[in-house]
Coordinates of C-alpha atoms in Angstrom, one line a residue:
Chain A
M25 CA 94.0 96.2 129.9
A26 CA 97.3 94.5 130.1
D27 CA 98.4 91.4 128.1
A28 CA 95.8 91.8 125.3
G29 CA 97.3 90.6 122.1
V30 CA 97.0 93.2 119.2
L31 CA 97.8 92.4 115.6
L32 CA 98.7 95.4 113.6
I33 CA 98.5 95.1 109.8
D34 CA 100.4 98.2 108.3
D35 CA 103.2 98.6 106.1
D36 CA 104.2 102.2 107.2
E37 CA 107.3 101.5 109.2
A38 CA 107.2 104.7 111.1
L39 CA 103.5 104.5 112.1
A40 CA 104.0 100.9 113.0
R41 CA 107.0 101.9 115.3
V42 CA 104.8 104.7 117.0
I43 CA 101.9 102.3 117.5
G44 CA 104.5 99.6 118.7
V45 CA 106.0 101.8 121.3
G46 CA 102.7 103.2 122.3
F47 CA 101.0 99.7 122.9
E48 CA 104.0 97.8 124.3
S49 CA 104.6 100.3 126.8
R50 CA 101.1 100.1 128.2
G51 CA 101.3 96.3 128.6
Y52 CA 99.8 95.2 125.1
E53 CA 101.5 92.3 123.2
L54 CA 101.7 93.7 119.7
R55 CA 102.4 91.7 116.5
V56 CA 103.0 93.6 113.3
A57 CA 102.4 92.3 109.8
T58 CA 103.5 94.5 106.8
T59 CA 101.2 93.1 104.1
G60 CA 97.7 91.9 103.9
A61 CA 98.8 88.3 103.1
A62 CA 101.0 88.2 106.2
G63 CA 98.3 89.6 108.4
I64 CA 96.0 86.8 107.1
E65 CA 98.6 84.3 107.8
S66 CA 99.3 85.7 111.3
I67 CA 95.8 85.4 112.3
E68 CA 95.6 81.9 111.0
E69 CA 98.6 81.0 113.2
R70 CA 97.3 82.7 116.3
D71 CA 94.2 84.7 117.1
A72 CA 94.4 88.3 118.5
D73 CA 92.1 90.1 120.9
V74 CA 92.1 93.1 118.5
I75 CA 93.3 93.6 115.1
I76 CA 94.2 97.1 113.7
L77 CA 94.1 97.0 109.9
D78 CA 95.4 99.8 107.6
L79 CA 93.1 99.8 104.5
G80 CA 96.1 100.9 102.4
L81 CA 98.3 97.9 102.0
P82 CA 101.0 97.1 99.3
D83 CA 99.7 93.8 98.2
L84 CA 96.0 93.5 98.7
D85 CA 93.1 95.9 99.1
G86 CA 92.2 96.5 102.6
I87 CA 88.7 95.8 102.3
E88 CA 89.5 92.3 101.0
V89 CA 91.8 91.7 103.8
C90 CA 89.1 92.6 106.2
R91 CA 86.9 90.1 104.6
H92 CA 89.4 87.3 104.8
L93 CA 90.1 88.1 108.5
R94 CA 86.4 88.1 109.4
Q95 CA 86.2 84.6 107.9
R96 CA 89.0 83.4 110.2
T97 CA 88.3 85.2 113.4
R98 CA 85.5 86.9 115.6
S99 CA 88.0 89.3 117.0
P100 CA 87.2 93.1 116.8
I101 CA 88.9 94.7 113.7
I102 CA 89.6 98.4 113.8
V103 CA 90.5 99.9 110.4
L104 CA 92.7 102.8 109.7
S105 CA 91.9 104.8 106.7
A106 CA 93.8 107.6 104.9
D107 CA 91.5 108.7 102.3
G108 CA 88.5 109.8 104.6
A109 CA 86.1 108.5 102.1
E110 CA 82.9 107.4 103.9
E111 CA 82.2 104.8 101.2
R112 CA 85.4 102.9 102.1
K113 CA 84.5 102.8 105.8
V114 CA 81.1 101.7 105.1
R115 CA 82.4 98.9 102.9
A116 CA 84.9 97.9 105.5
L117 CA 82.3 97.9 108.3
D118 CA 80.1 95.8 106.0
E119 CA 82.8 93.4 105.5
G120 CA 83.2 92.7 109.1
A121 CA 85.2 95.7 110.7
D122 CA 83.9 96.9 114.0
D123 CA 85.3 100.3 114.2
Y124 CA 87.4 102.8 112.1
L125 CA 89.7 105.7 112.5
T126 CA 90.7 108.2 109.9
K127 CA 94.4 109.2 109.6
P128 CA 95.8 111.2 111.2
F129 CA 94.5 110.1 114.5
S130 CA 95.5 110.8 118.1
M131 CA 97.4 108.0 119.9
P132 CA 95.0 108.3 123.0
E133 CA 92.1 107.8 120.7
L134 CA 93.4 104.6 119.2
L135 CA 94.3 103.4 122.6
A136 CA 90.7 104.2 123.7
R137 CA 89.1 102.4 120.6
V138 CA 91.3 99.3 121.3
R139 CA 90.2 99.4 125.2
V140 CA 86.7 99.5 124.1
A141 CA 87.0 96.8 121.5
V142 CA 88.8 94.4 124.0
R143 CA 86.3 95.2 126.8
H144 CA 83.2 94.5 124.6
R145 CA 84.6 91.4 123.1
R146 CA 85.2 90.1 126.6
A147 CA 81.8 91.1 127.8
L148 CA 80.1 89.7 124.6
A149 CA 81.9 86.3 125.1
A150 CA 80.5 86.0 128.6
L151 CA 77.0 86.8 127.2
V152 CA 76.7 84.0 124.6
D153 CA 73.2 82.4 125.0
D154 CA 72.4 84.7 127.9
E155 CA 68.9 85.9 127.9
V156 CA 69.6 89.0 130.0
L157 CA 71.9 91.4 128.4
T158 CA 73.2 94.6 130.3
V159 CA 75.1 97.6 129.1
G160 CA 75.6 100.0 132.0
S161 CA 72.2 100.5 133.7
L162 CA 70.5 99.3 130.7
M163 CA 69.1 95.6 130.9
L164 CA 67.2 93.7 128.1
D165 CA 65.3 90.7 129.0
A166 CA 65.6 88.9 125.5
A167 CA 63.0 86.2 126.6
A168 CA 60.3 88.6 127.8
H169 CA 61.1 91.4 125.2
E170 CA 61.4 94.0 128.0
A171 CA 63.9 96.8 128.6
F172 CA 64.9 98.4 131.9
V173 CA 67.0 101.5 132.5
G174 CA 68.2 101.8 136.1
G175 CA 65.5 99.1 137.1
Q176 CA 62.7 101.1 135.6
P177 CA 60.8 99.6 132.7
V178 CA 61.0 101.5 129.3
E179 CA 58.1 101.3 127.0
L180 CA 59.4 100.3 123.4
T181 CA 57.6 99.6 120.4
P182 CA 58.4 96.3 118.7
K183 CA 60.9 98.0 116.1
E184 CA 62.5 100.0 118.9
Y185 CA 63.1 96.9 120.7
A186 CA 64.4 95.0 117.8
L187 CA 66.8 98.2 117.0
L188 CA 68.0 98.1 120.7
L189 CA 68.5 94.5 120.9
L190 CA 70.7 94.6 117.7
L191 CA 72.7 97.5 119.2
V192 CA 73.1 95.8 122.5
R193 CA 74.3 92.7 120.8
N194 CA 76.9 94.6 118.9
V195 CA 77.7 97.0 121.6
G196 CA 80.9 98.9 120.9
K197 CA 80.8 98.1 117.2
V198 CA 79.9 100.6 114.4
L199 CA 76.7 99.3 112.6
T200 CA 76.2 100.8 109.3
H201 CA 72.8 102.3 108.3
R202 CA 72.2 99.7 105.7
A203 CA 73.2 96.8 108.1
I204 CA 70.7 98.1 110.6
L205 CA 67.9 98.7 108.3
D206 CA 68.3 95.2 106.7
Q207 CA 68.3 93.5 110.0
V208 CA 65.4 95.3 111.7
W209 CA 63.2 96.4 108.8
G210 CA 64.2 94.5 105.8
P211 CA 65.6 95.6 102.5
D212 CA 64.5 98.9 100.8
Q213 CA 63.6 101.1 103.8
P214 CA 64.6 104.7 103.8
L215 CA 67.2 106.1 106.1
D216 CA 64.7 108.5 107.7
T217 CA 62.9 105.5 109.3
L218 CA 66.1 104.7 111.1
R219 CA 66.8 108.2 112.0
T220 CA 63.3 108.6 113.6
H221 CA 63.7 105.4 115.7
V222 CA 67.1 106.3 116.9
S223 CA 65.8 109.7 118.0
H224 CA 62.9 107.9 119.9
L225 CA 65.4 105.4 121.4
R226 CA 67.7 108.2 122.6
R227 CA 64.7 110.0 124.3
K228 CA 63.6 106.9 126.0
L229 CA 67.0 105.7 127.2
G230 CA 67.7 109.1 128.6
D231 CA 71.1 110.5 129.7
G232 CA 71.0 109.5 133.2
E233 CA 74.0 108.1 135.1
G234 CA 75.0 104.7 133.8
A235 CA 72.7 105.0 130.6
P236 CA 74.5 103.6 127.6
M237 CA 75.1 106.3 124.7
L238 CA 73.8 105.7 121.2
V239 CA 76.6 107.5 119.2
T240 CA 76.3 108.7 115.6
A241 CA 79.2 107.7 113.3
P242 CA 78.6 110.6 110.8
G243 CA 77.6 109.4 107.3
V244 CA 78.2 105.7 108.3
G245 CA 75.8 104.5 111.0
Y246 CA 75.4 104.2 114.8
R247 CA 77.1 102.4 117.7
L248 CA 76.0 101.8 121.2
L249 CA 78.7 102.6 123.9
A250 CA 78.8 101.6 127.5
P251 CA 79.0 104.5 130.1
G252 CA 82.6 105.4 130.4
D253 CA 83.7 104.4 126.9
S254 CA 85.0 107.6 125.8
V255 CA 85.5 107.5 122.0
T256 CA 84.7 110.4 119.6
Chain B
M26 CA 85.1 104.0 75.2
I27 CA 86.1 107.2 73.2
R28 CA 87.6 105.0 70.4
A29 CA 84.4 102.9 70.4
V30 CA 82.4 106.0 70.2
A31 CA 84.5 107.6 67.5
S32 CA 84.6 104.5 65.3
E33 CA 80.8 104.1 65.3
R34 CA 79.2 104.2 61.8
S35 CA 77.9 107.4 60.3
T36 CA 74.7 105.5 59.0
I37 CA 71.8 103.7 61.0
L38 CA 71.9 100.5 58.9
R39 CA 74.9 99.0 56.9
P40 CA 74.7 100.7 53.5
S41 CA 74.5 97.3 51.7
R42 CA 71.4 96.5 53.8
A43 CA 69.7 99.7 53.3
L44 CA 70.4 99.5 49.5
L45 CA 68.9 96.1 49.3
G46 CA 65.9 97.2 51.4
G47 CA 65.3 100.3 49.4
I48 CA 65.4 98.3 46.1
A49 CA 63.0 95.9 47.6
A50 CA 60.6 98.6 48.8
V51 CA 60.6 100.1 45.2
V52 CA 59.8 96.9 43.7
L53 CA 57.0 96.4 46.2
V54 CA 55.6 99.8 45.5
E55 CA 55.7 99.1 41.7
A56 CA 54.0 95.8 42.2
G57 CA 51.1 97.4 44.2
L58 CA 50.8 100.1 41.6
L59 CA 50.5 97.7 38.8
V60 CA 47.9 95.8 40.7
A61 CA 46.0 99.2 41.2
G62 CA 46.0 99.5 37.5
P63 CA 45.9 102.5 35.2
G64 CA 43.7 104.9 37.4
V65 CA 46.5 106.1 39.5
S66 CA 47.9 109.3 38.6
R67 CA 51.5 110.2 38.0
A68 CA 51.8 112.4 40.9
V69 CA 50.7 109.6 43.3
V70 CA 53.2 107.2 41.6
A71 CA 56.0 109.7 42.0
L72 CA 55.2 110.3 45.6
L73 CA 54.8 106.6 46.5
L74 CA 58.2 105.9 44.9
L75 CA 59.9 108.8 46.8
V76 CA 59.2 107.2 50.0
P77 CA 61.6 104.2 49.6
V78 CA 64.2 106.7 48.4
A79 CA 63.9 108.9 51.5
V80 CA 63.8 106.1 53.9
A81 CA 67.0 104.2 52.2
G82 CA 68.7 107.9 52.3
L83 CA 67.9 108.2 56.0
L84 CA 69.1 104.8 56.9
G85 CA 72.0 104.2 54.5
G86 CA 73.4 107.5 53.5
R87 CA 74.1 109.6 50.6
L88 CA 75.3 106.9 48.1
V89 CA 72.4 104.6 49.0
A90 CA 70.0 107.5 48.5
L91 CA 71.5 108.1 45.0
A92 CA 71.4 104.3 44.1
V93 CA 67.7 103.9 45.2
S94 CA 66.8 107.2 43.5
L95 CA 68.0 105.8 40.2
V96 CA 66.3 102.4 40.7
A97 CA 63.1 104.3 41.6
A98 CA 63.4 106.5 38.4
I99 CA 63.9 103.2 36.2
G100 CA 60.8 102.0 38.0
F101 CA 59.0 105.1 37.3
A102 CA 59.9 105.1 33.7
V103 CA 58.7 101.5 33.4
L104 CA 55.5 102.2 35.3
L105 CA 54.4 105.3 33.5
P106 CA 53.4 103.8 30.1
A107 CA 51.5 100.9 31.9
I108 CA 49.3 103.4 33.9
G109 CA 49.5 106.3 31.6
S110 CA 46.5 107.8 29.9
P111 CA 46.6 107.6 26.0
A112 CA 46.0 111.4 25.9
V113 CA 49.3 112.1 27.6
K114 CA 52.2 112.8 24.9
A115 CA 55.3 110.8 25.1
G116 CA 57.4 113.9 25.8
D117 CA 55.4 114.7 28.9
N118 CA 56.5 111.3 30.3
L119 CA 60.1 112.0 29.7
A120 CA 59.9 115.3 31.4
A121 CA 58.1 113.7 34.3
I122 CA 60.8 111.1 34.6
A123 CA 63.6 113.7 34.4
L124 CA 61.9 115.7 37.1
F125 CA 61.3 112.6 39.3
V126 CA 65.0 111.7 39.1
L127 CA 66.0 115.2 40.2
V128 CA 63.5 115.4 43.2
A129 CA 64.4 111.9 44.4
I130 CA 68.2 112.5 44.4
V131 CA 67.8 115.8 46.0
A132 CA 65.3 114.5 48.7
G133 CA 67.4 111.4 49.3
V134 CA 70.7 113.1 49.6
L135 CA 69.4 116.0 51.6
L136 CA 67.6 113.6 54.2
S137 CA 70.8 111.4 54.6
S138 CA 72.9 114.7 55.2
V139 CA 70.4 115.7 57.8
V140 CA 70.9 112.3 59.7
L141 CA 74.7 112.3 59.0
S142 CA 75.1 115.7 60.5
D143 CA 72.9 114.8 63.6
R144 CA 74.8 111.6 64.3
R145 CA 78.3 113.6 64.0
R146 CA 77.0 116.2 66.4
M147 CA 75.9 113.3 68.9
T148 CA 79.2 111.6 68.4
A149 CA 81.2 114.8 69.2
E150 CA 78.9 115.4 72.2
L151 CA 79.4 111.8 73.5
L152 CA 83.2 112.3 73.1
T153 CA 83.1 115.5 75.1
L154 CA 81.1 113.9 77.7
E155 CA 83.3 110.9 77.9
T156 CA 86.5 113.1 78.0
L157 CA 85.0 115.2 80.8
R158 CA 84.1 112.0 82.9
Q159 CA 87.7 110.9 82.4
V160 CA 88.9 114.3 83.7
D161 CA 86.6 113.8 86.7
R162 CA 87.8 110.3 87.3
D163 CA 91.6 111.5 87.1
R164 CA 91.0 114.4 89.4
A165 CA 89.2 112.1 92.0
A166 CA 92.2 109.5 91.8
L167 CA 94.5 112.5 92.2
L168 CA 92.8 113.8 95.2
R169 CA 92.7 110.2 96.8
S170 CA 96.4 109.7 96.1
V171 CA 97.5 113.1 97.3
S172 CA 95.4 112.8 100.4
H173 CA 96.7 109.4 101.2
D174 CA 100.4 110.6 100.6
L175 CA 99.9 113.7 102.9
R176 CA 98.0 111.9 105.6
T177 CA 100.4 109.0 106.0
P178 CA 103.1 111.1 107.4
L179 CA 100.8 113.3 109.2
A180 CA 99.5 110.2 111.1
T181 CA 102.9 109.5 112.5
I182 CA 103.5 113.2 113.5
R183 CA 99.9 113.4 115.1
A184 CA 100.1 110.1 116.8
V185 CA 103.6 111.0 118.5
A186 CA 102.5 114.5 119.4
T187 CA 99.2 113.3 121.0
D188 CA 101.0 110.3 122.7
L189 CA 103.7 112.4 124.2
R190 CA 101.3 115.0 125.6
S191 CA 99.3 112.2 127.4
D192 CA 102.2 111.7 129.8
P193 CA 103.2 108.2 128.5
P194 CA 105.6 106.0 130.6
Y195 CA 108.5 106.6 128.2
D196 CA 112.2 106.9 129.1
L197 CA 114.3 109.5 127.4
S198 CA 115.6 107.4 124.8
T199 CA 112.1 106.3 123.8
R200 CA 111.1 109.9 123.6
E201 CA 114.1 110.9 121.5
E202 CA 113.4 108.0 119.1
L203 CA 109.7 109.2 118.7
L204 CA 110.8 112.8 118.1
D205 CA 113.3 111.5 115.4
L206 CA 110.4 109.8 113.6
V207 CA 108.5 113.1 113.8
I208 CA 111.6 114.9 112.1
D209 CA 111.8 112.1 109.5
E210 CA 108.1 112.2 108.7
S211 CA 108.1 116.0 108.4
E212 CA 111.0 115.9 106.0
R213 CA 109.0 113.2 104.0
L214 CA 106.0 115.4 103.9
D215 CA 108.3 118.3 102.6
R216 CA 109.6 116.0 99.8
I217 CA 105.9 115.1 98.8
V218 CA 105.1 118.8 98.8
G219 CA 108.1 119.6 96.7
N220 CA 107.0 116.7 94.3
L221 CA 103.5 118.2 94.1
L222 CA 104.7 121.6 93.4
S223 CA 107.1 120.3 90.7
L224 CA 104.1 118.4 89.1
S225 CA 102.1 121.7 89.0
R226 CA 105.1 123.5 87.4
I227 CA 105.3 120.6 84.8
E228 CA 101.6 120.8 84.0
A229 CA 101.9 124.5 83.7
G230 CA 104.9 124.3 81.4
A231 CA 107.0 126.2 83.8
L232 CA 109.7 123.6 84.5
L233 CA 112.7 125.5 83.3
P234 CA 116.1 124.2 84.2
D235 CA 118.5 126.7 85.3
R236 CA 121.6 124.9 84.0
Q237 CA 125.0 125.4 85.9
P238 CA 128.2 123.4 85.8
V239 CA 127.6 120.7 88.4
D240 CA 130.0 118.3 90.2
L241 CA 127.9 115.1 90.3
A242 CA 130.1 113.5 93.1
E243 CA 129.3 116.4 95.1
L244 CA 125.6 116.4 94.3
V245 CA 125.5 112.7 95.2
E246 CA 127.2 113.1 98.6
S247 CA 124.8 116.0 99.6
C248 CA 121.8 114.1 98.5
V249 CA 122.8 110.8 100.1
G250 CA 123.7 112.7 103.3
R251 CA 120.2 114.3 103.4
L252 CA 118.5 111.0 102.9
R253 CA 120.7 109.1 105.4
R254 CA 117.9 108.3 107.7
V255 CA 115.7 107.2 104.8
T256 CA 118.4 104.9 103.3
D257 CA 119.3 103.5 106.9
R258 CA 117.2 100.5 106.4
V259 CA 119.2 99.3 103.4
V260 CA 122.9 99.0 102.4
L261 CA 123.5 101.9 100.1
E262 CA 126.4 101.2 97.7
Q263 CA 127.8 104.2 95.9
R264 CA 130.0 103.8 93.0
V265 CA 130.8 107.3 91.5
E266 CA 133.5 107.1 88.7
P267 CA 136.4 109.2 89.7
G268 CA 137.3 112.3 87.5
L269 CA 133.7 112.8 86.0
P270 CA 133.6 116.1 84.1
L271 CA 131.2 118.9 85.3
V272 CA 127.8 118.4 83.8
K273 CA 125.5 121.3 82.9
L274 CA 122.4 120.7 85.1
D275 CA 119.8 122.4 87.2
Y276 CA 121.3 121.4 90.6
S277 CA 118.1 121.5 92.8
Q278 CA 116.1 119.7 90.0
F279 CA 118.6 116.9 89.8
D280 CA 118.9 116.7 93.6
Q281 CA 115.1 116.0 93.3
V282 CA 115.6 113.4 90.7
L283 CA 118.2 111.6 92.7
G284 CA 116.2 112.0 95.9
N285 CA 113.2 110.4 94.3
L286 CA 114.9 107.5 92.7
L287 CA 116.8 106.6 96.0
E288 CA 113.7 107.0 98.0
N289 CA 111.6 104.9 95.6
A290 CA 114.4 102.2 95.6
V291 CA 114.6 102.1 99.4
R292 CA 110.8 102.0 99.8
H293 CA 110.6 98.8 97.6
S294 CA 113.7 97.0 99.1
P295 CA 113.6 94.5 101.9
P296 CA 115.4 95.7 105.1
G297 CA 119.0 95.0 104.9
S298 CA 119.1 94.5 101.1
T299 CA 121.5 96.3 98.9
V300 CA 120.6 99.6 96.8
T301 CA 123.3 100.5 94.4
L302 CA 123.8 104.0 93.0
R303 CA 126.3 104.1 90.1
V304 CA 127.3 107.3 88.5
R305 CA 129.7 106.9 85.3
R306 CA 130.5 108.3 81.9
S307 CA 128.3 106.9 79.0
V308 CA 128.1 107.2 75.3
V309 CA 125.7 110.2 75.5
G310 CA 127.4 112.0 78.5
V311 CA 126.8 110.8 82.2
S312 CA 124.6 108.0 83.5
L313 CA 123.0 107.5 86.9
E314 CA 121.8 104.1 87.7
V315 CA 119.8 103.1 90.9
T316 CA 119.5 99.4 91.3
D317 CA 117.4 97.7 94.2
Q318 CA 116.7 94.0 95.2
G319 CA 113.0 94.6 95.6
P320 CA 110.1 92.9 94.0
G321 CA 110.6 94.7 90.6
F322 CA 107.8 96.5 88.9
D323 CA 104.1 95.7 89.2
P324 CA 103.3 94.1 85.8
T325 CA 99.9 96.1 85.7
V326 CA 101.8 99.6 85.7
R327 CA 105.1 98.7 84.0
A328 CA 104.0 100.2 80.7
R329 CA 103.0 103.4 82.5
L330 CA 105.7 103.8 85.0
F331 CA 106.6 107.2 84.3
E332 CA 103.1 108.7 84.1
P333 CA 101.7 110.6 87.1
F334 CA 99.8 108.4 89.6
A335 CA 100.2 105.3 87.5
S336 CA 102.2 103.4 90.2
A337 CA 100.1 104.6 93.0
T338 CA 99.5 101.8 95.5
G339 CA 97.5 101.5 98.4
S340 CA 100.3 102.1 100.8
G341 CA 103.4 103.8 99.5
S342 CA 103.2 106.9 97.5
S343 CA 101.1 108.4 94.8
G344 CA 103.6 107.4 92.1
I345 CA 104.3 111.1 91.0
G346 CA 108.0 110.7 91.7
L347 CA 109.1 109.0 88.7
A348 CA 106.9 111.1 86.4
I349 CA 108.7 114.2 87.8
C350 CA 112.1 112.5 87.2
K351 CA 111.2 111.9 83.6
A352 CA 110.0 115.5 83.1
I353 CA 113.1 117.0 84.6
V354 CA 115.5 114.5 82.7
E355 CA 113.8 115.3 79.4
A356 CA 114.0 119.0 80.1
H357 CA 117.7 118.5 80.2
G358 CA 117.7 116.6 76.9
G359 CA 118.3 113.2 78.7
T360 CA 116.5 110.0 79.0
I361 CA 115.1 107.8 81.7
T362 CA 114.6 104.0 81.4
A363 CA 113.5 101.3 83.6
S364 CA 114.3 97.7 83.6
E365 CA 114.6 94.5 85.6
P366 CA 117.9 92.8 86.0
G367 CA 117.8 89.2 85.5
W368 CA 118.4 88.4 89.1
G369 CA 115.5 90.4 90.3
G370 CA 114.9 94.0 91.6
A371 CA 114.4 97.1 89.6
K372 CA 116.9 99.5 87.8
I373 CA 116.3 102.9 86.7
V374 CA 118.9 104.5 84.4
V375 CA 119.1 108.3 83.7
E376 CA 121.4 109.5 81.0
V377 CA 122.1 113.3 80.3
P378 CA 124.5 115.0 78.0
I379 CA 127.4 116.7 79.5
D380 CA 126.8 120.1 78.0
G381 CA 122.9 120.1 78.5

């Protein structure tokens, strides 16, 4: 995935250098901002294909920076978090982040997340206003409310269909439990409702070749991944 | 919150309000009894008048109970002839009044004491609860800070190790640069662990300096040499006064103080700016000054700069370095102060006596 522009917002010089070496040597164009304010300013000047945002910044709270970035760009935001608290990840995702990694992380993992984010951003950009959505061998006909896996129709209840449509429209992005419940069922629905539907959906999508993967983000939510998107 | 709970009143109502209410209730009871006429017995009168005394005592405390008791006693004395049977002797009324006063005072004071002790117990329990909550909050903040501090250098170490293992397209010099970063970050990790151990010693009261005559010029040279890669990003200006006397210090503890001050100054300095380390004779003995050209102190933590975790930021460090410096310096009978020079930046001055 050469020539993709990545904006890294992180004040830790050593980590920024390591990420810089890793990405530039693989053909990415990397810009680094060492404060939240500089990161926001940088995205105002020029958009990026992906933003990597460290939640621990010296000037502003990372969650706040995430909110400001989301108001200015539709590019995927991957947050890096050092405290490991699920609550912070959920808040960042609710404020517009697409994915998260907990420090310490492996470089191949970060590269994989960025590849997935760039690919899905481009795929989604091509799907705007399209009524037929595809992820691997899954095809959703949004007009007819029908789903097919490998060309075979899949029987879905209206809620299962709504859940799948939401996941497909946000493919690659981690959706929090609350965000999914609010959008598919409305407020005040228990988490068990979602878990049950996810379980049914997984069974119906199957694990055949080309089928998308409905991945659990422990304690946070779910995301749909295209086959071959190997993120943990 | 603790102060607010502690300063809460020991009575339910303000005493003045309870007193006025009590007196009004006595007057109302008396008016009612006068309307009821002479058929009411003395026992009923006494019991009815005890009610306002008890309630005023409960709401207003002991003094209010005493005052309302006396008002009720006067009311009782006034009322008795009006309702009394002619067959009752005058002496009986006096005895009844005296007995009423005694019972009213005892009942009022006892009830107010019960309320007071209940409220004191509740206040003490609230204080304990709030203290425990504060301890919990501090522990959570400490864990977050420590976790952040340890994971930041680990992030670089793990990123480099996993990257190099994935057969990246790096030349030899890039590989060496990355390995140097691993060495730097593992040393940073070691300093953080050293600070955490010192903090636990300070909290356990086990930070006892082993004082030996120390050549400060040699200590500075060794410490600066050790931190050379950390201070590389700034211009470090060393001004050590020649001919300084030997100072009785714990060498490794002061090496940690100087290391923390320098690392702190470098971390807050723009790349290429100047950090000045000055060591010289002072009125009390010897002073070590570290001055940087960074943004100065965050106004929200300036007053608590030397408290552990006070200067924790989202990015840099947990802010235990300065707290450790203060504990070590004070254990040597010295002082540590922070100021912001007029031209910007921050300045930390440590002063220690020569003979410890």
